[in-house]
Amino acid sequence: MNEVERYEFDRVGFLSVPGLLTEEQVTCLAAAIDALEEEAAERADRPPRRMSPTGRLEYHHNAERGYYVNGAREPGNTMIIEDFFNADPTFDLLVDHPPTMAYINAIVQERPTINNSEIRIRYPGNQTGTHMGGQVSVKHAYSFNRTGINCMMVRMIYFVHDVGPEDGPFSVVPATHKSNVPVPYEGRNPDEEPGMTGLPARAGDGILFTENLRHGGLTNLSDQTRKTVHIGYGPFWMKSQNIATMDEEQYILPQTFARFSPGQRRLFRAWPDMVEPAPVGEGGMG
Ligand SMILES: O=C(O)CCC(=O)C(=O)O
């Protein structure tokens, strides 16, 4: 994260990152998302089902492929596929992805881990209601201290096709990560909320934001389905922030963990790094 990016992220609470993915990565990810959408859409309303720990949403659980899906493939609706890392090794390229980690390490001061993984598929007519903004919860806090920017949960969104102003862009109310008073507006319609700004993006771009920022997704007015990958990060002690497994351990199948590199595994280790005791006779335990 360079000086300008740091300034802008602190000032407005988000950062557009052009060309975060290579063309080849975009092609592979787009194909993997399409394949998973096909399967998940067929199963989304079938058993086995699980109510989220928050008690608000019910998911289909594919235990074999290790994902949860909510929603439906139909106009006006969204389908959200959580824990997609388990379903296809293609997504491994996003785990310990060096350009992404350079940003995450610059804004999360404690050792960061991945706490959220969702593919959002937003069909024509759909919108994402506005949420967050200001001092909502400790888990999402934004602050600045002597070391610099100090975020709790943050997210990176990856774009695998262009999303224009009419295509249901991700949207934010800039600078609300520093709000001190509750949002005074009724309802959660992002198209109507004062200050809500759509952020168009190109295939390969990323958008980084603090969860403390008020955000949502404008109505998809086009006939193109919007498909994006969202990955959340935070300090190592934060449990899953996926809705289906909220505040539980991250849901990573043994076979997924087995194929990860040591660096990738560390991003799912929700405990502190071991501190080696000083050897006897060197002023430590002797
Ligand atoms: O992209 C959207 O439609 C909304 C995304 C969102 O709310 C999130 O990633 O937290």
PDB file of C-alpha atoms in Angstrom, residues 9-271:
ATOM      1  CA  PHE A   9      -8.156   4.456   2.565  1.00  0.00           C
ATOM      2  CA  ASP A  10      -7.966   6.392   5.832  1.00  0.00           C
ATOM      3  CA  ARG A  11      -9.896   9.321   4.359  1.00  0.00           C
ATOM      4  CA  VAL A  12     -12.828   7.445   2.792  1.00  0.00           C
ATOM      5  CA  GLY A  13     -12.702   3.872   4.195  1.00  0.00           C
ATOM      6  CA  PHE A  14     -12.246   2.005   0.903  1.00  0.00           C
ATOM      7  CA  LEU A  15      -9.803   1.672  -1.954  1.00  0.00           C
ATOM      8  CA  SER A  16     -10.300   0.644  -5.579  1.00  0.00           C
ATOM      9  CA  VAL A  17      -7.347  -1.460  -6.727  1.00  0.00           C
ATOM     10  CA  PRO A  18      -7.148  -1.693 -10.538  1.00  0.00           C
ATOM     11  CA  GLY A  19      -5.607  -4.847 -12.010  1.00  0.00           C
ATOM     12  CA  LEU A  20      -5.321  -6.822  -8.769  1.00  0.00           C
ATOM     13  CA  LEU A  21      -5.760 -10.084 -10.715  1.00  0.00           C
ATOM     14  CA  THR A  22      -4.085 -11.181 -13.940  1.00  0.00           C
ATOM     15  CA  GLU A  23      -6.168 -11.947 -17.035  1.00  0.00           C
ATOM     16  CA  GLU A  24      -5.436 -15.633 -16.604  1.00  0.00           C
ATOM     17  CA  GLN A  25      -6.600 -15.573 -12.974  1.00  0.00           C
ATOM     18  CA  VAL A  26      -9.809 -13.793 -14.002  1.00  0.00           C
ATOM     19  CA  THR A  27     -10.524 -16.440 -16.640  1.00  0.00           C
ATOM     20  CA  CYS A  28      -9.956 -19.353 -14.229  1.00  0.00           C
ATOM     21  CA  LEU A  29     -11.983 -17.784 -11.418  1.00  0.00           C
ATOM     22  CA  ALA A  30     -14.893 -16.850 -13.696  1.00  0.00           C
ATOM     23  CA  ALA A  31     -15.120 -20.445 -14.973  1.00  0.00           C
ATOM     24  CA  ALA A  32     -14.938 -21.860 -11.425  1.00  0.00           C
ATOM     25  CA  ILE A  33     -17.695 -19.500 -10.247  1.00  0.00           C
ATOM     26  CA  ASP A  34     -19.953 -20.453 -13.172  1.00  0.00           C
ATOM     27  CA  ALA A  35     -19.466 -24.179 -12.470  1.00  0.00           C
ATOM     28  CA  LEU A  36     -20.175 -23.769  -8.757  1.00  0.00           C
ATOM     29  CA  GLU A  37     -23.224 -21.597  -9.478  1.00  0.00           C
ATOM     30  CA  GLU A  38     -24.667 -24.379 -11.678  1.00  0.00           C
ATOM     31  CA  GLU A  39     -24.340 -26.961  -8.933  1.00  0.00           C
ATOM     32  CA  ALA A  40     -25.363 -24.720  -6.037  1.00  0.00           C
ATOM     33  CA  ALA A  41     -28.453 -23.395  -7.868  1.00  0.00           C
ATOM     34  CA  GLU A  42     -29.778 -26.952  -8.282  1.00  0.00           C
ATOM     35  CA  ARG A  43     -29.369 -27.694  -4.578  1.00  0.00           C
ATOM     36  CA  ALA A  44     -30.036 -24.365  -2.866  1.00  0.00           C
ATOM     37  CA  ASP A  45     -33.535 -25.255  -1.624  1.00  0.00           C
ATOM     38  CA  ARG A  46     -32.854 -28.913  -0.820  1.00  0.00           C
ATOM     39  CA  PRO A  47     -31.865 -30.717   2.393  1.00  0.00           C
ATOM     40  CA  PRO A  48     -29.614 -30.972   4.317  1.00  0.00           C
ATOM     41  CA  ARG A  49     -30.318 -27.529   5.706  1.00  0.00           C
ATOM     42  CA  ARG A  50     -28.845 -25.473   8.483  1.00  0.00           C
ATOM     43  CA  MET A  51     -30.164 -22.367  10.224  1.00  0.00           C
ATOM     44  CA  SER A  52     -27.385 -19.820  10.685  1.00  0.00           C
ATOM     45  CA  PRO A  53     -26.225 -19.267  14.294  1.00  0.00           C
ATOM     46  CA  THR A  54     -27.702 -15.760  13.956  1.00  0.00           C
ATOM     47  CA  GLY A  55     -31.109 -17.435  13.438  1.00  0.00           C
ATOM     48  CA  ARG A  56     -31.847 -15.308  10.391  1.00  0.00           C
ATOM     49  CA  LEU A  57     -30.987 -17.335   7.289  1.00  0.00           C
ATOM     50  CA  GLU A  58     -31.282 -20.964   6.272  1.00  0.00           C
ATOM     51  CA  TYR A  59     -28.640 -22.619   4.097  1.00  0.00           C
ATOM     52  CA  HIS A  60     -28.238 -25.792   2.101  1.00  0.00           C
ATOM     53  CA  HIS A  61     -25.055 -27.589   3.181  1.00  0.00           C
ATOM     54  CA  ASN A  62     -23.041 -29.582   0.660  1.00  0.00           C
ATOM     55  CA  ALA A  63     -20.898 -31.564   3.110  1.00  0.00           C
ATOM     56  CA  GLU A  64     -18.963 -33.384   0.385  1.00  0.00           C
ATOM     57  CA  ARG A  65     -17.758 -30.209  -1.317  1.00  0.00           C
ATOM     58  CA  GLY A  66     -17.771 -28.182   1.893  1.00  0.00           C
ATOM     59  CA  TYR A  67     -19.914 -25.159   1.061  1.00  0.00           C
ATOM     60  CA  TYR A  68     -23.128 -23.498   2.260  1.00  0.00           C
ATOM     61  CA  VAL A  69     -25.556 -21.829  -0.147  1.00  0.00           C
ATOM     62  CA  ASN A  70     -28.428 -19.440   0.477  1.00  0.00           C
ATOM     63  CA  GLY A  71     -30.815 -17.757  -1.982  1.00  0.00           C
ATOM     64  CA  ALA A  72     -32.008 -18.775  -5.439  1.00  0.00           C
ATOM     65  CA  ARG A  73     -31.206 -18.327  -9.106  1.00  0.00           C
ATOM     66  CA  GLU A  74     -34.117 -16.089 -10.100  1.00  0.00           C
ATOM     67  CA  PRO A  75     -34.689 -12.434 -11.051  1.00  0.00           C
ATOM     68  CA  GLY A  76     -34.484 -10.097  -8.066  1.00  0.00           C
ATOM     69  CA  ASN A  77     -32.670 -12.630  -5.887  1.00  0.00           C
ATOM     70  CA  THR A  78     -29.082 -13.227  -4.743  1.00  0.00           C
ATOM     71  CA  MET A  79     -27.316 -16.527  -4.290  1.00  0.00           C
ATOM     72  CA  ILE A  80     -24.498 -16.544  -1.744  1.00  0.00           C
ATOM     73  CA  ILE A  81     -22.066 -19.451  -1.636  1.00  0.00           C
ATOM     74  CA  GLU A  82     -19.995 -19.480   1.545  1.00  0.00           C
ATOM     75  CA  ASP A  83     -16.795 -21.457   2.258  1.00  0.00           C
ATOM     76  CA  PHE A  84     -16.170 -21.840  -1.472  1.00  0.00           C
ATOM     77  CA  PHE A  85     -12.452 -22.590  -0.880  1.00  0.00           C
ATOM     78  CA  ASN A  86     -13.455 -26.177  -0.057  1.00  0.00           C
ATOM     79  CA  ALA A  87     -15.344 -26.631  -3.321  1.00  0.00           C
ATOM     80  CA  ASP A  88     -12.631 -26.035  -5.932  1.00  0.00           C
ATOM     81  CA  PRO A  89      -8.821 -25.684  -5.711  1.00  0.00           C
ATOM     82  CA  THR A  90      -9.024 -22.949  -8.370  1.00  0.00           C
ATOM     83  CA  PHE A  91      -9.876 -20.554  -5.521  1.00  0.00           C
ATOM     84  CA  ASP A  92      -6.571 -21.370  -3.751  1.00  0.00           C
ATOM     85  CA  LEU A  93      -4.919 -18.614  -5.802  1.00  0.00           C
ATOM     86  CA  LEU A  94      -6.781 -16.125  -3.621  1.00  0.00           C
ATOM     87  CA  VAL A  95      -5.382 -17.590  -0.373  1.00  0.00           C
ATOM     88  CA  ASP A  96      -2.123 -15.853   0.543  1.00  0.00           C
ATOM     89  CA  HIS A  97      -2.350 -13.918  -2.737  1.00  0.00           C
ATOM     90  CA  PRO A  98       0.739 -11.649  -2.463  1.00  0.00           C
ATOM     91  CA  PRO A  99      -0.772  -8.404  -3.907  1.00  0.00           C
ATOM     92  CA  THR A 100      -3.796  -8.776  -1.601  1.00  0.00           C
ATOM     93  CA  MET A 101      -1.704  -9.581   1.476  1.00  0.00           C
ATOM     94  CA  ALA A 102       0.382  -6.439   0.924  1.00  0.00           C
ATOM     95  CA  TYR A 103      -2.813  -4.423   1.487  1.00  0.00           C
ATOM     96  CA  ILE A 104      -4.123  -6.546   4.353  1.00  0.00           C
ATOM     97  CA  ASN A 105      -0.827  -6.433   6.243  1.00  0.00           C
ATOM     98  CA  ALA A 106      -0.830  -2.646   5.937  1.00  0.00           C
ATOM     99  CA  ILE A 107      -4.205  -2.205   7.682  1.00  0.00           C
ATOM    100  CA  VAL A 108      -4.642  -5.157  10.095  1.00  0.00           C
ATOM    101  CA  GLN A 109      -2.032  -4.814  12.819  1.00  0.00           C
ATOM    102  CA  GLU A 110      -2.436  -8.154  14.625  1.00  0.00           C
ATOM    103  CA  ARG A 111      -1.584 -11.258  12.584  1.00  0.00           C
ATOM    104  CA  PRO A 112      -4.385 -11.437   9.974  1.00  0.00           C
ATOM    105  CA  THR A 113      -6.419 -14.511   9.131  1.00  0.00           C
ATOM    106  CA  ILE A 114      -9.254 -15.138   6.683  1.00  0.00           C
ATOM    107  CA  ASN A 115     -12.622 -15.051   8.473  1.00  0.00           C
ATOM    108  CA  ASN A 116     -15.089 -14.800   5.583  1.00  0.00           C
ATOM    109  CA  SER A 117     -15.458 -16.275   2.100  1.00  0.00           C
ATOM    110  CA  GLU A 118     -18.460 -15.731  -0.119  1.00  0.00           C
ATOM    111  CA  ILE A 119     -19.309 -15.771  -3.796  1.00  0.00           C
ATOM    112  CA  ARG A 120     -22.120 -13.298  -4.396  1.00  0.00           C
ATOM    113  CA  ILE A 121     -24.272 -13.913  -7.428  1.00  0.00           C
ATOM    114  CA  ARG A 122     -26.729 -11.072  -7.894  1.00  0.00           C
ATOM    115  CA  TYR A 123     -29.412 -11.625 -10.514  1.00  0.00           C
ATOM    116  CA  PRO A 124     -31.052  -8.770 -12.470  1.00  0.00           C
ATOM    117  CA  GLY A 125     -33.308  -6.649 -10.285  1.00  0.00           C
ATOM    118  CA  ASN A 126     -31.428  -7.532  -7.100  1.00  0.00           C
ATOM    119  CA  GLN A 127     -29.923  -5.093  -4.608  1.00  0.00           C
ATOM    120  CA  THR A 128     -27.933  -5.518  -1.363  1.00  0.00           C
ATOM    121  CA  GLY A 129     -29.479  -3.593   1.536  1.00  0.00           C
ATOM    122  CA  THR A 130     -27.288  -1.003   3.226  1.00  0.00           C
ATOM    123  CA  HIS A 131     -25.580  -1.981   6.468  1.00  0.00           C
ATOM    124  CA  MET A 132     -22.784  -0.951   8.851  1.00  0.00           C
ATOM    125  CA  GLY A 133     -21.321   2.540   9.164  1.00  0.00           C
ATOM    126  CA  GLY A 134     -19.882   4.169  12.264  1.00  0.00           C
ATOM    127  CA  GLN A 135     -19.384   2.614  15.664  1.00  0.00           C
ATOM    128  CA  VAL A 136     -21.460  -0.508  15.022  1.00  0.00           C
ATOM    129  CA  SER A 137     -19.421  -3.227  16.731  1.00  0.00           C
ATOM    130  CA  VAL A 138     -15.950  -3.989  18.065  1.00  0.00           C
ATOM    131  CA  LYS A 139     -15.498  -6.725  15.419  1.00  0.00           C
ATOM    132  CA  HIS A 140     -15.740  -4.131  12.642  1.00  0.00           C
ATOM    133  CA  ALA A 141     -13.967  -1.190  14.277  1.00  0.00           C
ATOM    134  CA  TYR A 142     -11.735   1.203  12.375  1.00  0.00           C
ATOM    135  CA  SER A 143      -9.066   3.126  14.282  1.00  0.00           C
ATOM    136  CA  PHE A 144      -5.699   4.769  13.879  1.00  0.00           C
ATOM    137  CA  ASN A 145      -2.887   4.534  16.430  1.00  0.00           C
ATOM    138  CA  ARG A 146       0.864   5.171  16.638  1.00  0.00           C
ATOM    139  CA  THR A 147       1.558   2.286  14.264  1.00  0.00           C
ATOM    140  CA  GLY A 148      -0.993   3.541  11.718  1.00  0.00           C
ATOM    141  CA  ILE A 149      -4.302   2.191  10.396  1.00  0.00           C
ATOM    142  CA  ASN A 150      -5.712  -0.437  12.774  1.00  0.00           C
ATOM    143  CA  CYS A 151      -8.672  -2.337  11.297  1.00  0.00           C
ATOM    144  CA  MET A 152     -10.693  -5.184  12.710  1.00  0.00           C
ATOM    145  CA  MET A 153     -12.672  -6.845   9.899  1.00  0.00           C
ATOM    146  CA  VAL A 154     -11.950  -5.773   6.316  1.00  0.00           C
ATOM    147  CA  ARG A 155     -12.956  -7.258   2.977  1.00  0.00           C
ATOM    148  CA  MET A 156     -11.476  -7.520  -0.488  1.00  0.00           C
ATOM    149  CA  ILE A 157     -13.934  -7.887  -3.382  1.00  0.00           C
ATOM    150  CA  TYR A 158     -12.598  -9.438  -6.601  1.00  0.00           C
ATOM    151  CA  PHE A 159     -14.205  -8.671  -9.974  1.00  0.00           C
ATOM    152  CA  VAL A 160     -14.223 -11.311 -12.701  1.00  0.00           C
ATOM    153  CA  HIS A 161     -16.205  -9.222 -15.209  1.00  0.00           C
ATOM    154  CA  ASP A 162     -16.826  -5.514 -15.682  1.00  0.00           C
ATOM    155  CA  VAL A 163     -19.516  -4.036 -13.402  1.00  0.00           C
ATOM    156  CA  GLY A 164     -20.855  -0.722 -14.692  1.00  0.00           C
ATOM    157  CA  PRO A 165     -23.144   1.765 -12.933  1.00  0.00           C
ATOM    158  CA  GLU A 166     -26.277  -0.126 -14.086  1.00  0.00           C
ATOM    159  CA  ASP A 167     -24.945  -3.600 -13.227  1.00  0.00           C
ATOM    160  CA  GLY A 168     -25.556  -3.547  -9.452  1.00  0.00           C
ATOM    161  CA  PRO A 169     -22.203  -2.100  -8.353  1.00  0.00           C
ATOM    162  CA  PHE A 170     -20.913  -2.426  -4.804  1.00  0.00           C
ATOM    163  CA  SER A 171     -21.709   0.873  -3.094  1.00  0.00           C
ATOM    164  CA  VAL A 172     -20.447   2.868  -0.121  1.00  0.00           C
ATOM    165  CA  VAL A 173     -21.140   6.040   1.800  1.00  0.00           C
ATOM    166  CA  PRO A 174     -17.574   7.390   1.824  1.00  0.00           C
ATOM    167  CA  ALA A 175     -16.032   8.275   5.199  1.00  0.00           C
ATOM    168  CA  THR A 176     -18.842   6.782   7.333  1.00  0.00           C
ATOM    169  CA  HIS A 177     -16.213   4.483   8.896  1.00  0.00           C
ATOM    170  CA  LYS A 178     -15.509   7.507  11.099  1.00  0.00           C
ATOM    171  CA  SER A 179     -19.155   8.358  11.897  1.00  0.00           C
ATOM    172  CA  ASN A 180     -19.929   8.907  15.556  1.00  0.00           C
ATOM    173  CA  VAL A 181     -23.723   8.990  15.397  1.00  0.00           C
ATOM    174  CA  PRO A 182     -26.225   6.302  14.347  1.00  0.00           C
ATOM    175  CA  VAL A 183     -27.522   6.357  10.777  1.00  0.00           C
ATOM    176  CA  PRO A 184     -30.704   8.471  10.871  1.00  0.00           C
ATOM    177  CA  TYR A 185     -32.270   7.104   7.664  1.00  0.00           C
ATOM    178  CA  GLU A 186     -35.173   4.652   7.565  1.00  0.00           C
ATOM    179  CA  GLY A 187     -34.930   1.483   5.524  1.00  0.00           C
ATOM    180  CA  ARG A 188     -32.014  -0.180   3.790  1.00  0.00           C
ATOM    181  CA  ASN A 189     -32.535   0.826   0.163  1.00  0.00           C
ATOM    182  CA  PRO A 190     -29.068   1.664  -1.226  1.00  0.00           C
ATOM    183  CA  ASP A 191     -30.591   3.435  -4.249  1.00  0.00           C
ATOM    184  CA  GLU A 192     -32.253   5.973  -1.952  1.00  0.00           C
ATOM    185  CA  GLU A 193     -29.802   6.480   0.888  1.00  0.00           C
ATOM    186  CA  PRO A 194     -28.146   9.925   0.827  1.00  0.00           C
ATOM    187  CA  GLY A 195     -24.438   9.753   0.028  1.00  0.00           C
ATOM    188  CA  MET A 196     -24.530   6.153  -1.235  1.00  0.00           C
ATOM    189  CA  THR A 197     -22.136   5.933  -4.186  1.00  0.00           C
ATOM    190  CA  GLY A 198     -21.816   3.056  -6.664  1.00  0.00           C
ATOM    191  CA  LEU A 199     -18.259   1.911  -7.436  1.00  0.00           C
ATOM    192  CA  PRO A 200     -18.021   0.571 -10.995  1.00  0.00           C
ATOM    193  CA  ALA A 201     -15.118  -1.833 -11.578  1.00  0.00           C
ATOM    194  CA  ARG A 202     -13.351  -3.685 -14.397  1.00  0.00           C
ATOM    195  CA  ALA A 203     -12.575  -7.398 -14.606  1.00  0.00           C
ATOM    196  CA  GLY A 204      -9.441  -8.026 -12.520  1.00  0.00           C
ATOM    197  CA  ASP A 205      -9.976  -5.084 -10.158  1.00  0.00           C
ATOM    198  CA  GLY A 206     -10.348  -5.328  -6.404  1.00  0.00           C
ATOM    199  CA  ILE A 207     -12.126  -3.138  -3.872  1.00  0.00           C
ATOM    200  CA  LEU A 208     -10.793  -3.112  -0.321  1.00  0.00           C
ATOM    201  CA  PHE A 209     -12.972  -1.707   2.462  1.00  0.00           C
ATOM    202  CA  THR A 210     -13.329  -1.619   6.224  1.00  0.00           C
ATOM    203  CA  GLU A 211     -16.507  -3.298   7.449  1.00  0.00           C
ATOM    204  CA  ASN A 212     -17.024  -0.189   9.551  1.00  0.00           C
ATOM    205  CA  LEU A 213     -17.946   1.671   6.375  1.00  0.00           C
ATOM    206  CA  ARG A 214     -21.650   1.934   5.439  1.00  0.00           C
ATOM    207  CA  HIS A 215     -22.084  -0.150   2.309  1.00  0.00           C
ATOM    208  CA  GLY A 216     -24.431  -2.196   0.140  1.00  0.00           C
ATOM    209  CA  GLY A 217     -25.068  -2.921  -3.531  1.00  0.00           C
ATOM    210  CA  LEU A 218     -27.116  -0.740  -5.892  1.00  0.00           C
ATOM    211  CA  THR A 219     -29.950  -2.374  -7.818  1.00  0.00           C
ATOM    212  CA  ASN A 220     -28.813  -4.446 -10.767  1.00  0.00           C
ATOM    213  CA  LEU A 221     -30.702  -2.667 -13.564  1.00  0.00           C
ATOM    214  CA  SER A 222     -29.065  -4.613 -16.393  1.00  0.00           C
ATOM    215  CA  ASP A 223     -29.749  -8.090 -17.733  1.00  0.00           C
ATOM    216  CA  GLN A 224     -26.256  -9.234 -16.715  1.00  0.00           C
ATOM    217  CA  THR A 225     -25.916 -11.286 -13.503  1.00  0.00           C
ATOM    218  CA  ARG A 226     -23.287  -9.772 -11.203  1.00  0.00           C
ATOM    219  CA  LYS A 227     -20.772 -12.278  -9.831  1.00  0.00           C
ATOM    220  CA  THR A 228     -18.082 -11.281  -7.336  1.00  0.00           C
ATOM    221  CA  VAL A 229     -15.804 -12.999  -4.833  1.00  0.00           C
ATOM    222  CA  HIS A 230     -15.604 -11.514  -1.312  1.00  0.00           C
ATOM    223  CA  ILE A 231     -12.912 -12.482   1.184  1.00  0.00           C
ATOM    224  CA  GLY A 232     -12.839 -11.116   4.736  1.00  0.00           C
ATOM    225  CA  TYR A 233      -9.789 -10.679   6.967  1.00  0.00           C
ATOM    226  CA  GLY A 234      -9.238  -9.670  10.561  1.00  0.00           C
ATOM    227  CA  PRO A 235      -7.036 -10.345  13.577  1.00  0.00           C
ATOM    228  CA  PHE A 236      -6.284 -14.075  14.136  1.00  0.00           C
ATOM    229  CA  TRP A 237      -8.604 -14.381  17.138  1.00  0.00           C
ATOM    230  CA  MET A 238     -11.718 -13.504  15.114  1.00  0.00           C
ATOM    231  CA  LYS A 239     -13.827 -16.574  14.312  1.00  0.00           C
ATOM    232  CA  SER A 240     -15.815 -17.174  11.120  1.00  0.00           C
ATOM    233  CA  GLN A 241     -17.768 -14.159   9.910  1.00  0.00           C
ATOM    234  CA  ASN A 242     -19.645 -16.209   7.321  1.00  0.00           C
ATOM    235  CA  ILE A 243     -23.359 -16.093   8.111  1.00  0.00           C
ATOM    236  CA  ALA A 244     -23.833 -19.898   8.023  1.00  0.00           C
ATOM    237  CA  THR A 245     -21.033 -20.485  10.547  1.00  0.00           C
ATOM    238  CA  MET A 246     -20.961 -17.130  12.386  1.00  0.00           C
ATOM    239  CA  ASP A 247     -18.446 -17.051  15.247  1.00  0.00           C
ATOM    240  CA  GLU A 248     -17.587 -20.738  14.864  1.00  0.00           C
ATOM    241  CA  GLU A 249     -14.165 -22.041  13.768  1.00  0.00           C
ATOM    242  CA  GLN A 250     -13.467 -21.493  10.067  1.00  0.00           C
ATOM    243  CA  TYR A 251     -14.985 -24.320   8.034  1.00  0.00           C
ATOM    244  CA  ILE A 252     -12.045 -25.792   6.158  1.00  0.00           C
ATOM    245  CA  LEU A 253     -12.211 -29.472   5.180  1.00  0.00           C
ATOM    246  CA  PRO A 254      -9.164 -31.633   6.034  1.00  0.00           C
ATOM    247  CA  GLN A 255      -8.491 -32.189   2.309  1.00  0.00           C
ATOM    248  CA  THR A 256      -8.532 -28.423   1.677  1.00  0.00           C
ATOM    249  CA  PHE A 257      -6.111 -27.804   4.533  1.00  0.00           C
ATOM    250  CA  ALA A 258      -3.887 -30.662   3.304  1.00  0.00           C
ATOM    251  CA  ARG A 259      -3.370 -29.092  -0.123  1.00  0.00           C
ATOM    252  CA  PHE A 260      -2.565 -25.619   1.287  1.00  0.00           C
ATOM    253  CA  SER A 261       1.023 -24.358   1.650  1.00  0.00           C
ATOM    254  CA  PRO A 262       2.256 -23.451   5.180  1.00  0.00           C
ATOM    255  CA  GLY A 263       1.580 -19.767   4.402  1.00  0.00           C
ATOM    256  CA  GLN A 264      -1.974 -20.536   3.312  1.00  0.00           C
ATOM    257  CA  ARG A 265      -2.636 -22.690   6.399  1.00  0.00           C
ATOM    258  CA  ARG A 266      -1.480 -19.884   8.657  1.00  0.00           C
ATOM    259  CA  LEU A 267      -4.316 -17.744   7.283  1.00  0.00           C
ATOM    260  CA  PHE A 268      -6.770 -20.171   8.863  1.00  0.00           C
ATOM    261  CA  ARG A 269      -4.952 -20.609  12.206  1.00  0.00           C
ATOM    262  CA  ALA A 270      -7.077 -18.864  14.783  1.00  0.00           C
ATOM    263  CA  TRP A 271      -4.556 -18.921  17.607  1.00  0.00           C
TER     264      TRP A 271
END
